[in-house]
JSON list of C-alpha atoms in Angstrom, two decimals:
[
{"chain": "A", "resi": 40, "resn": "MET", "atom": "CA", "xyz": [-38.33, 268.07, -18.00]},
{"chain": "A", "resi": 41, "resn": "ASP", "atom": "CA", "xyz": [-38.75, 264.29, -18.62]},
{"chain": "A", "resi": 42, "resn": "PHE", "atom": "CA", "xyz": [-39.70, 262.29, -15.61]},
{"chain": "A", "resi": 43, "resn": "SER", "atom": "CA", "xyz": [-40.00, 259.04, -17.38]},
{"chain": "A", "resi": 44, "resn": "LEU", "atom": "CA", "xyz": [-38.26, 256.07, -15.96]},
{"chain": "A", "resi": 45, "resn": "SER", "atom": "CA", "xyz": [-35.00, 254.97, -17.59]},
{"chain": "A", "resi": 46, "resn": "PRO", "atom": "CA", "xyz": [-35.18, 251.63, -19.63]},
{"chain": "A", "resi": 47, "resn": "GLY", "atom": "CA", "xyz": [-33.03, 250.12, -16.88]},
{"chain": "A", "resi": 48, "resn": "ALA", "atom": "CA", "xyz": [-35.53, 251.07, -14.16]},
{"chain": "A", "resi": 49, "resn": "VAL", "atom": "CA", "xyz": [-38.59, 249.90, -16.07]},
{"chain": "A", "resi": 50, "resn": "ASP", "atom": "CA", "xyz": [-36.75, 246.53, -16.57]},
{"chain": "A", "resi": 51, "resn": "PHE", "atom": "CA", "xyz": [-35.93, 246.51, -12.83]},
{"chain": "A", "resi": 52, "resn": "ARG", "atom": "CA", "xyz": [-39.52, 247.17, -11.80]},
{"chain": "A", "resi": 53, "resn": "ALA", "atom": "CA", "xyz": [-40.52, 244.12, -14.10]},
{"chain": "A", "resi": 54, "resn": "ALA", "atom": "CA", "xyz": [-38.00, 241.96, -12.38]},
{"chain": "A", "resi": 55, "resn": "VAL", "atom": "CA", "xyz": [-39.23, 243.02, -8.99]},
{"chain": "A", "resi": 56, "resn": "LYS", "atom": "CA", "xyz": [-42.81, 242.31, -9.87]},
{"chain": "A", "resi": 57, "resn": "ALA", "atom": "CA", "xyz": [-41.95, 238.99, -11.30]},
{"chain": "A", "resi": 58, "resn": "PHE", "atom": "CA", "xyz": [-39.97, 238.07, -8.21]},
{"chain": "A", "resi": 59, "resn": "ILE", "atom": "CA", "xyz": [-43.05, 239.14, -5.93]},
{"chain": "A", "resi": 60, "resn": "ALA", "atom": "CA", "xyz": [-45.39, 237.05, -8.07]},
{"chain": "A", "resi": 61, "resn": "GLU", "atom": "CA", "xyz": [-43.31, 233.98, -7.74]},
{"chain": "A", "resi": 62, "resn": "HIS", "atom": "CA", "xyz": [-42.20, 234.38, -3.99]},
{"chain": "A", "resi": 63, "resn": "LEU", "atom": "CA", "xyz": [-44.95, 236.20, -2.02]},
{"chain": "A", "resi": 64, "resn": "THR", "atom": "CA", "xyz": [-46.91, 233.09, -1.31]},
{"chain": "A", "resi": 65, "resn": "THR", "atom": "CA", "xyz": [-49.89, 232.84, 0.90]},
{"chain": "A", "resi": 66, "resn": "GLU", "atom": "CA", "xyz": [-47.79, 231.09, 3.51]},
{"chain": "A", "resi": 67, "resn": "VAL", "atom": "CA", "xyz": [-45.45, 234.25, 3.60]},
{"chain": "A", "resi": 68, "resn": "VAL", "atom": "CA", "xyz": [-48.47, 236.54, 4.08]},
{"chain": "A", "resi": 69, "resn": "ASP", "atom": "CA", "xyz": [-50.11, 234.36, 6.76]},
{"chain": "A", "resi": 70, "resn": "GLN", "atom": "CA", "xyz": [-46.83, 234.11, 8.70]},
{"chain": "A", "resi": 71, "resn": "MET", "atom": "CA", "xyz": [-46.62, 237.97, 8.56]},
{"chain": "A", "resi": 72, "resn": "HIS", "atom": "CA", "xyz": [-50.14, 238.17, 9.94]},
{"chain": "A", "resi": 73, "resn": "ALA", "atom": "CA", "xyz": [-49.55, 235.58, 12.53]},
{"chain": "A", "resi": 74, "resn": "THR", "atom": "CA", "xyz": [-46.32, 237.30, 13.93]},
{"chain": "A", "resi": 75, "resn": "GLY", "atom": "CA", "xyz": [-47.33, 240.78, 13.35]},
{"chain": "A", "resi": 76, "resn": "THR", "atom": "CA", "xyz": [-44.08, 241.54, 11.61]},
{"chain": "A", "resi": 77, "resn": "PHE", "atom": "CA", "xyz": [-43.17, 242.50, 8.06]},
{"chain": "A", "resi": 78, "resn": "ASN", "atom": "CA", "xyz": [-39.97, 240.50, 8.04]},
{"chain": "A", "resi": 79, "resn": "ASP", "atom": "CA", "xyz": [-39.43, 237.24, 6.52]},
{"chain": "A", "resi": 80, "resn": "LYS", "atom": "CA", "xyz": [-35.91, 235.69, 6.47]},
{"chain": "A", "resi": 81, "resn": "THR", "atom": "CA", "xyz": [-36.66, 233.37, 3.71]},
{"chain": "A", "resi": 82, "resn": "PHE", "atom": "CA", "xyz": [-38.22, 235.99, 1.48]},
{"chain": "A", "resi": 83, "resn": "ASN", "atom": "CA", "xyz": [-35.33, 238.32, 2.30]},
{"chain": "A", "resi": 84, "resn": "ALA", "atom": "CA", "xyz": [-32.80, 235.63, 1.39]},
{"chain": "A", "resi": 85, "resn": "ALA", "atom": "CA", "xyz": [-34.50, 234.97, -1.96]},
{"chain": "A", "resi": 86, "resn": "LEU", "atom": "CA", "xyz": [-34.44, 238.62, -2.62]},
{"chain": "A", "resi": 87, "resn": "ALA", "atom": "CA", "xyz": [-30.73, 238.74, -2.12]},
{"chain": "A", "resi": 88, "resn": "ASP", "atom": "CA", "xyz": [-30.14, 235.55, -4.09]},
{"chain": "A", "resi": 89, "resn": "ALA", "atom": "CA", "xyz": [-32.11, 236.99, -7.02]},
{"chain": "A", "resi": 90, "resn": "GLY", "atom": "CA", "xyz": [-29.70, 240.01, -6.88]},
{"chain": "A", "resi": 91, "resn": "LEU", "atom": "CA", "xyz": [-32.45, 242.48, -6.18]},
{"chain": "A", "resi": 92, "resn": "LEU", "atom": "CA", "xyz": [-31.03, 243.90, -2.93]},
{"chain": "A", "resi": 93, "resn": "ALA", "atom": "CA", "xyz": [-27.35, 244.60, -3.33]},
{"chain": "A", "resi": 94, "resn": "GLY", "atom": "CA", "xyz": [-27.72, 245.84, -6.91]},
{"chain": "A", "resi": 95, "resn": "ALA", "atom": "CA", "xyz": [-30.23, 248.36, -5.71]},
{"chain": "A", "resi": 96, "resn": "VAL", "atom": "CA", "xyz": [-28.26, 249.85, -3.12]},
{"chain": "A", "resi": 97, "resn": "PRO", "atom": "CA", "xyz": [-25.98, 252.86, -4.16]},
{"chain": "A", "resi": 98, "resn": "GLY", "atom": "CA", "xyz": [-22.32, 251.75, -3.70]},
{"chain": "A", "resi": 99, "resn": "TYR", "atom": "CA", "xyz": [-22.98, 247.94, -3.84]},
{"chain": "A", "resi": 100, "resn": "GLY", "atom": "CA", "xyz": [-24.28, 247.57, -7.50]},
{"chain": "A", "resi": 101, "resn": "ASP", "atom": "CA", "xyz": [-24.88, 249.44, -10.79]},
{"chain": "A", "resi": 102, "resn": "ARG", "atom": "CA", "xyz": [-28.31, 250.45, -9.85]},
{"chain": "A", "resi": 103, "resn": "ASP", "atom": "CA", "xyz": [-29.29, 254.12, -9.02]},
{"chain": "A", "resi": 104, "resn": "PRO", "atom": "CA", "xyz": [-31.46, 255.48, -6.11]},
{"chain": "A", "resi": 105, "resn": "ILE", "atom": "CA", "xyz": [-34.62, 255.43, -8.31]},
{"chain": "A", "resi": 106, "resn": "GLU", "atom": "CA", "xyz": [-34.30, 251.62, -8.56]},
{"chain": "A", "resi": 107, "resn": "LEU", "atom": "CA", "xyz": [-34.01, 251.41, -4.76]},
{"chain": "A", "resi": 108, "resn": "TYR", "atom": "CA", "xyz": [-37.24, 253.41, -4.53]},
{"chain": "A", "resi": 109, "resn": "ILE", "atom": "CA", "xyz": [-38.82, 251.11, -7.02]},
{"chain": "A", "resi": 110, "resn": "LEU", "atom": "CA", "xyz": [-37.81, 248.00, -5.01]},
{"chain": "A", "resi": 111, "resn": "PHE", "atom": "CA", "xyz": [-39.38, 249.18, -1.77]},
{"chain": "A", "resi": 112, "resn": "ASN", "atom": "CA", "xyz": [-42.50, 250.73, -3.55]},
{"chain": "A", "resi": 113, "resn": "GLU", "atom": "CA", "xyz": [-43.27, 247.48, -5.34]},
{"chain": "A", "resi": 114, "resn": "LEU", "atom": "CA", "xyz": [-42.79, 245.43, -2.11]},
{"chain": "A", "resi": 115, "resn": "GLU", "atom": "CA", "xyz": [-44.97, 247.81, -0.21]},
{"chain": "A", "resi": 116, "resn": "LYS", "atom": "CA", "xyz": [-47.79, 247.89, -2.91]},
{"chain": "A", "resi": 117, "resn": "ALA", "atom": "CA", "xyz": [-47.80, 244.05, -2.88]},
{"chain": "A", "resi": 118, "resn": "GLY", "atom": "CA", "xyz": [-47.96, 243.79, 0.91]},
{"chain": "A", "resi": 119, "resn": "ALA", "atom": "CA", "xyz": [-44.67, 241.92, 0.77]},
{"chain": "A", "resi": 120, "resn": "PRO", "atom": "CA", "xyz": [-42.34, 241.86, 3.85]},
{"chain": "A", "resi": 121, "resn": "TYR", "atom": "CA", "xyz": [-39.61, 244.44, 3.74]},
{"chain": "A", "resi": 122, "resn": "ASP", "atom": "CA", "xyz": [-38.92, 245.46, 7.30]},
{"chain": "A", "resi": 123, "resn": "GLY", "atom": "CA", "xyz": [-35.18, 244.82, 8.23]},
{"chain": "A", "resi": 124, "resn": "LEU", "atom": "CA", "xyz": [-34.04, 245.12, 4.71]}
]
């Protein structure tokens, strides 16, 4: 059995990582620490604007559940806000 990610999932992971590199600023991290919450409306809106949210949710886009897992996994690994998504 082959457990390799599909080419689409690999591309999606790269897109999520690129998004995080551009949008997870020290200001976002500092705000999370100051408020004690892992929710940032501006960051969430940017995720949506980039098409990374709806496309990853089954029934709302052309992505599969593995890509939804990738989205949350990469956000968590980076320490990005994802509560409330």
